[in-house]
Coordinates of C-alpha atoms and ligand atoms in Angstrom, one line a residue:
M564 CA 117.3 80.5 186.9
A565 CA 118.2 84.3 185.7
V566 CA 115.4 86.5 185.3
Q567 CA 114.6 89.7 183.2
Q568 CA 116.5 92.4 184.1
Q569 CA 115.6 96.1 184.9
I570 CA 117.9 98.6 183.4
N571 CA 120.9 100.0 185.5
K572 CA 120.5 97.2 188.2
C573 CA 123.6 97.7 190.5
I574 CA 125.1 95.1 192.5
Q575 CA 127.8 95.3 195.1
G576 CA 130.6 92.9 195.5
I577 CA 134.3 93.0 196.5
G578 CA 136.7 94.8 194.3
A579 CA 139.4 92.3 193.4
S580 CA 141.5 93.4 190.8
P581 CA 140.9 97.1 189.6
G582 CA 139.9 98.2 186.3
I583 CA 136.6 99.4 184.7
I584 CA 135.2 97.3 181.9
I585 CA 132.1 97.5 179.9
G586 CA 131.2 94.2 178.0
K587 CA 128.7 91.4 177.6
A588 CA 128.1 88.7 180.1
Y589 CA 129.3 85.2 179.6
L590 CA 127.6 82.8 182.0
I591 CA 129.2 79.7 183.5
E592 CA 126.6 77.6 185.3
R593 CA 128.8 74.7 186.2
F594 CA 128.5 74.5 189.6
K595 CA 124.7 74.5 189.8
V596 CA 124.7 70.5 189.5
R597 CA 121.8 68.4 191.0
L598 CA 123.3 65.3 193.1
P599 CA 121.4 62.1 192.9
Q600 CA 121.1 60.5 196.3
K601 CA 120.6 56.9 195.9
R602 CA 120.9 53.7 198.5
I603 CA 122.6 50.9 196.9
D604 CA 122.6 47.2 197.8
S605 CA 125.7 45.0 198.9
G606 CA 126.0 43.7 195.3
Q607 CA 126.4 47.3 193.8
V608 CA 128.9 48.6 196.1
E609 CA 132.1 47.5 194.5
G610 CA 130.7 48.7 191.0
E611 CA 129.9 52.1 192.7
V612 CA 133.6 52.4 194.1
K613 CA 135.1 51.5 190.5
R614 CA 132.6 54.4 189.0
F615 CA 134.1 56.6 191.6
L616 CA 137.6 55.8 191.0
N617 CA 137.0 56.0 187.2
A618 CA 135.7 59.6 187.9
V619 CA 138.5 60.5 189.6
E620 CA 140.8 59.1 187.1
D621 CA 138.9 61.0 184.4
S622 CA 139.2 64.3 186.3
R623 CA 143.1 63.6 186.6
D624 CA 143.2 63.3 182.9
Q625 CA 141.3 66.4 182.2
L626 CA 143.5 68.4 184.3
A627 CA 146.6 67.0 182.9
E628 CA 145.3 67.8 179.4
I629 CA 144.5 71.6 180.4
K630 CA 148.1 71.8 181.8
E631 CA 149.7 70.5 178.6
K632 CA 147.7 72.8 176.3
I633 CA 148.7 76.2 178.3
L634 CA 151.1 77.6 176.0
D635 CA 151.2 81.5 176.9
P636 CA 154.2 81.7 179.4
Q637 CA 152.2 84.4 181.3
V638 CA 149.2 81.9 182.2
R639 CA 151.7 78.9 182.2
K640 CA 153.4 80.3 185.5
H641 CA 150.3 79.9 187.3
S642 CA 150.0 76.5 186.3
F643 CA 151.3 75.1 189.8
I644 CA 147.7 75.6 190.7
L645 CA 146.6 72.8 188.6
D646 CA 149.2 70.6 190.5
V647 CA 147.8 71.5 193.6
H648 CA 144.4 70.2 192.3
L649 CA 145.9 67.1 190.8
M650 CA 147.4 66.8 194.4
I651 CA 143.9 67.0 195.9
L652 CA 142.9 64.3 193.4
N653 CA 145.3 61.8 195.1
D654 CA 144.2 63.0 198.6
E655 CA 143.8 59.9 200.6
M656 CA 141.1 61.8 203.0
L657 CA 139.0 62.6 200.0
L658 CA 139.4 59.2 198.2
Q659 CA 139.5 56.8 200.8
D660 CA 136.9 58.7 203.1
T661 CA 134.7 58.4 200.0
V662 CA 135.2 54.8 199.1
D663 CA 134.7 54.0 202.9
R664 CA 131.3 55.8 202.8
I665 CA 130.1 53.8 199.8
R666 CA 131.0 50.5 201.4
K667 CA 129.8 51.4 204.7
K668 CA 126.8 53.4 204.2
K669 CA 125.9 51.9 201.0
V670 CA 125.2 54.9 199.1
N671 CA 125.8 55.9 195.6
A672 CA 129.1 57.6 194.9
E673 CA 127.9 61.3 194.5
W674 CA 126.2 61.0 197.9
A675 CA 129.2 59.6 199.4
L676 CA 131.5 62.3 197.8
D677 CA 129.1 65.1 199.1
L678 CA 129.2 63.8 202.7
T679 CA 132.9 63.6 202.7
L680 CA 133.0 67.1 201.5
E681 CA 130.7 68.2 204.1
K682 CA 133.1 66.9 206.8
L683 CA 136.4 68.5 205.2
D684 CA 134.1 71.6 204.9
T685 CA 133.6 72.2 208.6
A686 CA 137.1 71.5 209.3
F687 CA 138.0 74.4 206.8
K688 CA 135.3 76.9 208.0
A689 CA 136.9 76.8 211.5
I690 CA 139.7 78.3 209.9
E691 CA 140.4 82.0 210.8
D692 CA 143.0 82.9 208.6
E693 CA 141.0 84.3 205.4
Y694 CA 143.6 83.2 203.2
L695 CA 143.8 79.4 204.1
R696 CA 140.1 79.5 204.6
E697 CA 139.7 80.5 200.9
R698 CA 141.9 77.4 199.9
R699 CA 138.7 75.3 200.7
S700 CA 137.5 76.6 197.3
D701 CA 140.3 74.5 195.7
L702 CA 138.5 71.2 197.1
H703 CA 135.2 72.2 195.7
Y704 CA 136.8 73.1 192.0
V705 CA 138.1 69.4 192.4
S706 CA 134.9 68.0 193.7
A707 CA 132.5 69.8 190.9
R708 CA 135.0 68.2 188.2
I709 CA 134.5 64.8 189.9
F710 CA 130.7 65.2 190.1
R711 CA 130.5 66.3 186.5
S712 CA 132.5 63.2 185.6
L713 CA 130.1 61.0 187.7
L714 CA 126.9 62.5 186.2
G715 CA 128.6 62.2 182.5
K716 CA 128.0 66.1 182.2
K717 CA 130.5 67.9 179.9
H718 CA 132.2 70.9 181.3
D719 CA 131.5 74.2 179.5
D720 CA 134.0 74.5 176.6
I721 CA 135.2 77.9 177.9
S722 CA 138.5 77.5 175.8
K723 CA 136.3 78.5 172.7
I724 CA 135.0 81.9 174.2
K725 CA 134.5 84.3 171.2
G726 CA 134.9 88.0 171.4
K727 CA 135.8 90.0 174.6
V728 CA 133.4 89.0 177.4
I729 CA 133.0 89.4 181.1
V730 CA 132.8 85.7 182.7
V731 CA 130.1 85.5 185.2
A732 CA 130.2 82.4 187.5
H733 CA 129.4 81.3 190.8
D734 CA 133.1 80.6 191.5
L735 CA 135.8 80.0 189.0
S736 CA 138.4 77.3 189.4
P737 CA 141.9 78.0 188.6
A738 CA 141.8 75.4 186.0
D739 CA 138.6 77.2 184.5
T740 CA 140.8 80.6 184.4
L741 CA 143.8 78.9 182.9
Q742 CA 142.1 77.0 180.0
M743 CA 140.3 80.3 179.0
N744 CA 141.7 82.2 176.0
L745 CA 142.4 85.3 178.2
D746 CA 142.8 87.5 174.9
H747 CA 138.9 87.3 174.8
V748 CA 138.2 87.9 178.7
A749 CA 137.8 91.4 179.6
G750 CA 136.8 90.8 183.1
F751 CA 135.3 88.2 185.7
I752 CA 132.8 88.4 188.1
T753 CA 131.7 85.6 190.7
D754 CA 129.0 85.0 193.3
I755 CA 131.6 84.0 196.0
G756 CA 135.3 84.8 197.1
G757 CA 137.1 87.4 198.7
K758 CA 140.0 89.5 198.2
V759 CA 142.6 86.3 198.5
S760 CA 140.5 84.0 196.5
H761 CA 142.3 82.4 193.6
T762 CA 140.0 84.6 191.1
A763 CA 141.2 87.6 192.9
I764 CA 145.0 86.7 193.1
L765 CA 145.0 85.5 189.7
S766 CA 143.2 88.4 188.0
R767 CA 145.3 90.7 189.9
S768 CA 148.5 89.2 188.8
L769 CA 147.1 89.0 185.2
G770 CA 145.7 92.7 185.2
I771 CA 142.2 91.6 184.4
P772 CA 139.6 93.5 186.4
A773 CA 137.4 91.4 188.6
V774 CA 134.6 91.5 191.3
V775 CA 133.9 89.0 193.8
G776 CA 131.8 88.1 196.4
L777 CA 128.6 89.5 194.6
E778 CA 126.5 86.7 196.0
V779 CA 123.6 87.0 193.4
A780 CA 125.5 87.5 190.2
T781 CA 124.7 84.4 188.5
S782 CA 120.9 84.4 189.6
L783 CA 120.4 88.0 188.2
I784 CA 122.4 87.9 185.0
N785 CA 121.6 86.4 181.9
G786 CA 124.3 85.3 179.3
G787 CA 124.8 88.2 176.7
D788 CA 123.5 90.7 179.3
P789 CA 125.5 94.0 178.9
L790 CA 127.4 94.9 182.2
I791 CA 129.6 97.5 183.6
I792 CA 132.3 96.1 186.1
D793 CA 134.3 98.2 188.4
G794 CA 137.2 96.1 190.0
E795 CA 138.0 99.2 192.3
T796 CA 134.8 100.0 194.0
G797 CA 133.4 96.3 193.5
E798 CA 130.2 97.8 191.7
V799 CA 128.6 95.9 188.7
V800 CA 125.8 97.4 186.8
I801 CA 123.7 95.0 184.7
N802 CA 122.0 96.6 181.6
P803 CA 123.3 100.1 181.8
T804 CA 121.8 103.0 179.9
E805 CA 124.0 104.7 177.4
E806 CA 124.1 107.6 179.9
V807 CA 125.5 105.5 182.9
S808 CA 127.8 103.8 180.7
K809 CA 129.2 107.0 179.5
S810 CA 129.7 108.2 182.8
F811 CA 131.9 105.2 183.7
L812 CA 133.9 105.5 180.7
E813 CA 134.7 108.9 181.7
R814 CA 135.9 107.7 185.2
K815 CA 137.8 105.1 183.6
R816 CA 139.5 107.5 181.3
R817 CA 140.4 109.7 184.5
I818 CA 141.7 106.5 186.4
R819 CA 143.7 105.4 183.5
S820 CA 145.3 109.0 183.4
M821 CA 145.8 108.9 187.3
D822 CA 147.3 105.4 186.9
R823 CA 149.7 106.5 184.2
E824 CA 150.8 109.1 186.5
V825 CA 150.8 107.2 189.5
L826 CA 153.0 104.4 187.8
K827 CA 155.8 106.9 187.1
Y828 CA 156.4 106.9 190.8
A829 CA 157.0 103.2 191.1
S830 CA 160.9 103.6 190.0
L831 CA 161.3 106.9 192.0
P832 CA 162.9 106.4 195.7
A833 CA 160.4 106.7 198.4
E834 CA 161.9 110.0 199.9
T835 CA 159.9 112.8 201.5
R836 CA 160.3 116.3 200.3
D837 CA 162.4 117.1 203.2
G838 CA 164.5 114.1 202.5
V839 CA 163.4 111.4 205.2
R840 CA 163.7 108.3 203.1
V841 CA 161.5 105.3 203.7
R842 CA 161.4 101.6 202.3
L843 CA 158.4 100.5 200.2
Q844 CA 158.2 96.9 200.1
A845 CA 155.9 94.1 199.0
N846 CA 153.8 91.4 200.5
I847 CA 153.7 88.3 198.5
E848 CA 152.4 84.7 198.8
M849 CA 154.0 83.3 195.6
V850 CA 157.6 83.7 194.1
E851 CA 155.8 84.2 190.8
E852 CA 154.3 87.7 192.1
I853 CA 158.0 89.1 192.3
S854 CA 157.6 90.4 188.8
S855 CA 154.6 92.5 190.0
A856 CA 156.6 93.7 193.0
K857 CA 159.4 94.9 190.8
M858 CA 157.2 96.5 188.2
H859 CA 155.3 98.5 191.0
G860 CA 158.6 99.6 192.4
A861 CA 159.2 97.4 195.4
E862 CA 162.4 97.8 197.3
G863 CA 162.5 94.3 198.6
I864 CA 159.8 91.7 200.0
G865 CA 158.8 93.1 203.2
L866 CA 156.5 89.8 204.1
Y867 CA 156.6 86.6 202.3
R868 CA 153.9 84.4 203.8
T869 CA 154.9 80.7 203.7
E870 CA 151.5 79.1 204.6
I871 CA 150.7 78.1 200.9
L872 CA 153.5 75.7 201.1
Y873 CA 151.8 73.7 203.7
L874 CA 148.4 73.7 201.6
N875 CA 146.6 71.3 199.9
R876 CA 148.7 68.2 200.7
K877 CA 148.6 65.5 202.9
D878 CA 152.4 65.4 203.8
L879 CA 154.5 68.3 204.9
P880 CA 156.8 70.2 202.8
T881 CA 160.7 68.7 202.9
E882 CA 163.4 70.8 203.6
E883 CA 164.5 70.6 199.8
E884 CA 161.0 72.0 198.9
H885 CA 161.6 74.9 201.5
F886 CA 164.8 75.6 200.0
Q887 CA 164.2 75.6 196.6
T888 CA 161.2 78.1 197.0
Y889 CA 163.3 80.4 199.2
R890 CA 166.1 80.1 196.9
R891 CA 164.1 81.2 194.0
L892 CA 162.6 83.9 196.1
V893 CA 165.9 85.5 197.3
E894 CA 167.8 84.9 193.7
N895 CA 164.8 86.7 191.9
I896 CA 164.4 89.6 194.3
Y897 CA 168.4 90.0 194.6
P898 CA 170.0 92.4 195.3
K899 CA 167.1 93.4 197.4
T900 CA 166.2 91.8 200.5
A901 CA 163.2 89.2 201.1
T902 CA 161.6 88.8 204.7
I903 CA 160.5 85.3 204.9
R904 CA 157.8 84.9 207.9
T905 CA 157.8 81.5 209.4
L906 CA 154.4 79.4 209.3
D907 CA 151.5 81.4 210.5
I908 CA 149.0 78.6 210.6
G909 CA 145.8 78.8 212.4
G910 CA 146.1 75.7 214.5
D911 CA 147.3 72.1 213.3
K912 CA 144.2 71.4 211.6
F913 CA 145.7 72.3 208.3
L914 CA 148.7 69.8 208.3
P915 CA 148.2 66.2 207.8
D916 CA 146.3 65.6 211.0
Y917 CA 144.3 68.4 210.7
S918 CA 141.0 66.7 211.9
K919 CA 142.4 66.5 215.5
N920 CA 142.6 69.5 217.6
N921 CA 139.5 71.4 216.3
E922 CA 139.9 74.6 218.4
L923 CA 136.7 76.7 219.4
N924 CA 138.6 80.0 219.3
P925 CA 141.5 79.6 216.8
A926 CA 142.3 83.0 216.7
L927 CA 143.4 82.6 220.2
G928 CA 144.6 79.0 219.9
L929 CA 147.8 77.2 219.0
R930 CA 148.9 79.2 215.9
A931 CA 151.9 80.8 214.3
I932 CA 154.7 80.5 216.6
R933 CA 153.1 78.9 219.1
F934 CA 152.5 76.1 216.8
S935 CA 156.3 76.2 215.7
L936 CA 157.4 76.1 219.1
K937 CA 155.2 72.9 220.0
E938 CA 156.0 70.9 216.6
T939 CA 159.8 71.8 216.6
D940 CA 160.5 69.4 213.8
I941 CA 158.1 71.0 211.6
F942 CA 159.7 74.4 212.5
K943 CA 163.3 73.2 212.3
T944 CA 162.7 72.0 208.7
Q945 CA 161.4 75.3 207.7
L946 CA 164.1 77.0 209.4
R947 CA 167.1 74.7 207.7
G948 CA 165.3 75.5 204.3
I949 CA 165.5 79.4 205.1
L950 CA 168.8 79.2 206.3
R951 CA 170.3 77.2 203.3
A952 CA 168.5 79.8 201.0
S953 CA 170.2 82.8 202.7
A954 CA 173.5 81.6 201.3
H955 CA 171.8 82.5 197.9
G956 CA 170.9 86.0 198.4
K957 CA 169.7 88.7 200.9
L958 CA 167.1 87.3 203.6
R959 CA 165.8 88.0 207.1
I960 CA 163.7 86.0 209.3
L961 CA 160.1 87.1 210.6
F962 CA 158.4 85.3 213.7
P963 CA 154.9 85.9 213.7
M964 CA 152.5 86.4 216.5
I965 CA 155.1 86.9 219.3
S966 CA 153.4 87.4 222.5
G967 CA 156.3 87.6 224.9
V968 CA 160.1 87.5 225.3
E969 CA 160.3 83.7 225.9
E970 CA 158.9 82.8 222.6
I971 CA 161.2 85.0 220.8
R972 CA 164.2 83.3 223.0
Q973 CA 163.1 80.0 222.1
A974 CA 162.7 80.6 218.6
K975 CA 166.3 82.1 218.7
A976 CA 167.4 78.9 220.4
I977 CA 165.9 76.3 218.2
L978 CA 167.3 78.8 215.1
G979 CA 170.8 78.4 216.8
E980 CA 170.3 74.6 216.9
V981 CA 169.7 74.5 213.3
K982 CA 172.8 77.0 212.4
K983 CA 174.8 74.5 214.7
G984 CA 173.7 71.5 212.6
L985 CA 174.3 73.1 209.2
T986 CA 177.7 74.1 210.2
K987 CA 178.4 70.9 211.2
A988 CA 177.4 69.5 208.0
K989 CA 179.6 72.1 206.2
I990 CA 176.4 73.7 204.8
S991 CA 176.6 77.3 204.1
F992 CA 174.4 79.9 205.4
D993 CA 174.2 83.9 206.1
E994 CA 175.7 83.5 210.0
K995 CA 174.5 87.0 210.6
I996 CA 170.8 86.6 209.3
E997 CA 168.6 89.1 210.6
I998 CA 165.6 88.1 212.6
G999 CA 162.5 90.3 213.6
A1000 CA 159.5 89.9 215.6
M1001 CA 155.9 90.6 214.3
I1002 CA 154.1 93.2 216.7
E1003 CA 150.6 92.2 216.2
I1004 CA 149.6 91.2 219.8
P1005 CA 149.1 93.7 222.3
S1006 CA 151.2 92.0 225.1
A1007 CA 154.1 92.1 222.2
S1008 CA 153.5 96.1 221.8
D1009 CA 153.2 96.8 225.3
I1010 CA 156.5 95.3 226.2
A1011 CA 158.1 96.7 222.6
D1012 CA 161.1 98.2 224.5
I1013 CA 162.3 95.0 226.2
L1014 CA 161.3 93.0 223.0
A1015 CA 163.4 95.2 220.8
R1016 CA 166.5 94.1 222.6
E1017 CA 166.0 90.6 221.2
V1018 CA 165.5 91.4 217.7
D1019 CA 167.0 93.0 214.6
F1020 CA 163.8 94.5 213.5
F1021 CA 160.1 94.9 214.2
S1022 CA 157.2 94.5 211.7
I1023 CA 153.8 95.8 212.8
G1024 CA 151.0 93.5 211.5
T1025 CA 148.0 95.6 211.8
N1026 CA 145.7 93.4 210.2
D1027 CA 145.7 91.4 213.5
L1028 CA 147.2 94.0 215.9
I1029 CA 143.7 95.9 215.1
Q1030 CA 141.9 92.7 215.9
Y1031 CA 143.3 92.0 219.3
A1032 CA 143.8 95.6 220.5
L1033 CA 140.1 96.3 219.9
A1034 CA 138.7 92.7 220.3
V1035 CA 137.2 93.0 216.8
D1036 CA 137.2 89.7 214.4
R1037 CA 139.0 91.1 211.6
I1038 CA 136.7 88.8 209.0
N1039 CA 133.5 89.3 211.1
E1040 CA 131.3 91.6 208.9
H1041 CA 129.1 92.5 211.8
V1042 CA 131.5 94.0 213.7
S1043 CA 133.6 95.5 210.8
Y1044 CA 132.4 99.3 211.6
L1045 CA 134.5 98.9 214.9
Y1046 CA 137.7 97.8 213.0
E1047 CA 139.3 101.1 213.1
P1048 CA 142.8 101.7 211.9
L1049 CA 142.7 105.0 213.2
H1050 CA 141.5 104.2 216.9
P1051 CA 143.4 106.3 219.3
A1052 CA 144.5 103.1 221.0
V1053 CA 146.2 101.9 217.7
L1054 CA 147.8 105.1 217.1
R1055 CA 149.2 105.0 220.7
I1056 CA 150.4 101.4 220.5
I1057 CA 152.1 102.1 216.9
R1058 CA 153.7 105.4 218.4
W1059 CA 155.1 103.2 221.5
V1060 CA 156.4 100.5 219.3
V1061 CA 158.2 102.8 216.8
Q1062 CA 159.7 104.9 220.0
S1063 CA 160.9 101.5 221.3
G1064 CA 162.4 100.0 218.2
H1065 CA 164.2 103.5 217.8
Q1066 CA 165.5 103.7 220.9
A1067 CA 166.9 100.3 220.6
G1068 CA 168.6 101.5 217.2
I1069 CA 166.1 98.9 215.0
P1070 CA 164.0 99.9 212.3
V1071 CA 160.2 99.3 212.6
A1072 CA 158.0 98.3 209.5
I1073 CA 154.5 97.8 208.9
C1074 CA 153.2 95.0 206.9
G1075 CA 149.4 95.3 207.8
E1076 CA 146.9 96.3 205.0
M1077 CA 146.7 99.8 206.8
A1078 CA 149.7 101.0 204.9
T1079 CA 148.1 100.9 201.6
E1080 CA 145.7 103.4 202.0
P1081 CA 147.4 106.8 201.3
A1082 CA 145.6 108.6 204.1
Y1083 CA 146.7 106.1 206.5
A1084 CA 150.4 106.0 205.0
I1085 CA 150.9 109.7 206.0
V1086 CA 150.0 109.1 209.4
L1087 CA 152.3 106.2 209.7
L1088 CA 154.9 108.5 208.3
G1089 CA 154.3 110.8 210.8
L1090 CA 154.8 108.2 213.4
G1091 CA 158.0 107.5 212.2
L1092 CA 157.8 104.1 210.5
D1093 CA 160.9 103.0 208.8
E1094 CA 159.6 100.4 206.1
F1095 CA 156.2 99.9 204.5
S1096 CA 155.2 96.6 202.9
M1097 CA 152.1 96.2 201.4
N1098 CA 150.5 94.5 198.1
P1099 CA 152.6 95.3 194.9
V1100 CA 149.6 97.1 193.4
S1101 CA 149.5 99.9 196.1
I1102 CA 153.1 100.7 196.1
P1103 CA 153.1 103.6 193.4
K1104 CA 150.2 105.5 195.0
V1105 CA 151.7 105.3 198.5
K1106 CA 155.0 106.2 197.1
K1107 CA 153.4 109.1 195.3
V1108 CA 151.7 110.4 198.3
L1109 CA 155.0 110.1 200.4
R1110 CA 156.9 111.8 197.9
M1111 CA 154.6 114.6 197.9
S1112 CA 154.9 115.2 201.5
R1113 CA 157.4 116.8 204.0
F1114 CA 158.0 114.4 206.9
E1115 CA 157.8 117.4 209.4
E1116 CA 154.1 118.2 208.5
T1117 CA 153.0 114.5 208.8
R1118 CA 155.0 114.6 212.3
L1119 CA 152.8 117.8 213.4
L1120 CA 149.6 116.3 211.9
V1121 CA 150.0 113.2 214.2
E1122 CA 150.7 115.4 217.1
Q1123 CA 147.3 117.1 216.4
L1124 CA 145.8 113.6 216.4
F1125 CA 146.7 112.8 219.8
Q1126 CA 144.5 115.7 220.9
F1127 CA 141.4 113.7 219.8
S1128 CA 139.5 111.2 221.8
T1129 CA 137.7 109.0 219.3
A1130 CA 138.6 107.2 215.9
S1131 CA 135.9 109.4 214.1
E1132 CA 137.2 112.7 215.0
I1133 CA 141.0 111.5 214.1
E1134 CA 139.6 109.9 210.7
G1135 CA 137.6 113.1 210.0
Y1136 CA 140.5 115.3 210.8
V1137 CA 142.8 113.1 208.5
R1138 CA 140.4 113.2 205.7
H1139 CA 140.2 116.8 206.0
W1140 CA 144.1 117.5 206.2
M1141 CA 144.4 115.1 203.2
A1142 CA 141.7 116.9 201.0
K1143 CA 143.1 120.4 201.6
R1144 CA 146.9 119.0 201.2
F1145 CA 146.4 117.0 198.4
P1146 CA 143.3 118.7 196.7
E1147 CA 143.7 116.9 193.2
D1148 CA 144.2 113.4 194.4
F1149 CA 141.9 113.5 197.1
I1150 CA 138.8 115.0 195.4
Q1151 CA 139.5 112.3 192.9
C1152 CA 139.1 109.6 195.4
D1153 CA 136.5 111.0 197.4
A1154 CA 134.2 112.6 195.3
E1155 CA 133.7 109.9 192.6
E1156 CA 129.9 109.8 191.5
R1157 CA 128.1 106.5 192.5
I1158 CA 125.4 105.0 190.7
T1159 CA 122.7 103.8 193.0
Ligands
PEP1309 C1 148.9 91.2 209.9 O1 148.3 90.7 210.7 O2 148.9 92.6 209.7 C2 149.8 90.8 208.9 C3 150.3 91.2 207.9 O3 149.7 89.2 208.8 P1 148.6 88.4 208.4 O4 147.4 89.4 207.6 O5 148.8 87.3 207.4 O6 147.9 87.7 209.6
MG1310 MG1 149.0 88.6 211.4

């Protein structure tokens, strides 16, 4: 229940899509449904099963209708998410398990579905990969729809939103977002979700400011409350005074002019003042993101994560699905190159049989290339799709989580077999396709000089590399203070990997989040990285800072950094250096006023 609010109440969430918005709250309370739990007798069982299946059918019809009604092409391109939801509604695991529960446990449909969800939830929670774990929300969106139908409750008709509002919800399903009249939505805020939740991905790609993970938004905010949201810092102010609104508006104005200024850099080459050229590329998960990548000046796709193809389905993607997806990717980015990373799944629990093999420590388990080398049929299907797409554009293959030479040799041997099969079948592909290794495990970085002889390029995945090198879980907020990109150990590792790659004559890329922070990008430039790949939105600001620098000065900066013994000394030195070197930009970022 929302409560009367004090003025200027500030709550902190995760900035999911940048931009500052002042507006009125539109509260959606759909997830707060009380579920009746009833035992039924044998005579009622089949009626209850029927009631459940009818509710599923209703939900299917509703989704199909929503999909049909989307006319805006900008919104329509995201409607594949509705297909994912329709697929979940056909999921054997969800349907049959619930029906079995009604029959065996003799409970009502709501209770049975709730129990099925609980079981699926446990499996999802064990997933280490943040992106994949977030997909469990799809299951909840779909179930909330079935619950509503079972309870005969109507869905909020949010398609009829009037005026410009800030949508406040516990969570937003893609179906919710897609059926809104987005002309009336100024921003989104949600209680749950992370940077890779659907709300975050969609709002970024639609350019609508959003803050997620606020935890208490729906309990603190009343419909109609005036709000300020800052999608960059994750701040939300409830009932702001005029003075506070003014200061945000002033900040918005400054950020706007800074963004306009920074966007000018999108189309310029990523070249330092002393003529060192690097490649700035985009990390994407969906082909639909290519337009954003291009708009922000990406010189290719440095990391295409393929996990999404395997999600929310009970079967595996076919070779044809792989081929069609990658073909769209390479054709859309042509004449630039796309780097496709093979499946980086966190254990086979995601695939059809995902209830088996529940690993206690999935980060160190059967994941990524280890999984592919064990399940070679799944691996070969993906490789055939990739190779076939290589005939339609420029593409290179990246193998994730390589820990030693044997793995890369085995992966290459399997790739060789797949190539042979295609040649025999007279199917064309790029015979000279380049292959690369992700460097994200310390054993791989230690032997980078040996690994470099085996591949055409390296891509350093600092998200995992920092996790494994410092023994700090990348998604555990209790140890996040130890997750230090400028730890001397991390800098030494990167320096060694770059030296090893260059000695072998291969380029070294970085595709971890670290590269999106201008101060870190400067350090990475000084360390000699050749390619930087990041979320598209971050490209212009990184390009700007690289273009304003001289490689030589960043090299000298890095030399200095190796004199220090701790991450905080290094961080302090770099921040100070940046503030001195780029006074305007850095004062702007660091000295923003904060409302407390
Ligand atoms: C990384 O580990 O840095 C990386 C880019 O891969 P992911 O975040 O998908 O693990
Ligand atoms: Mg990784």
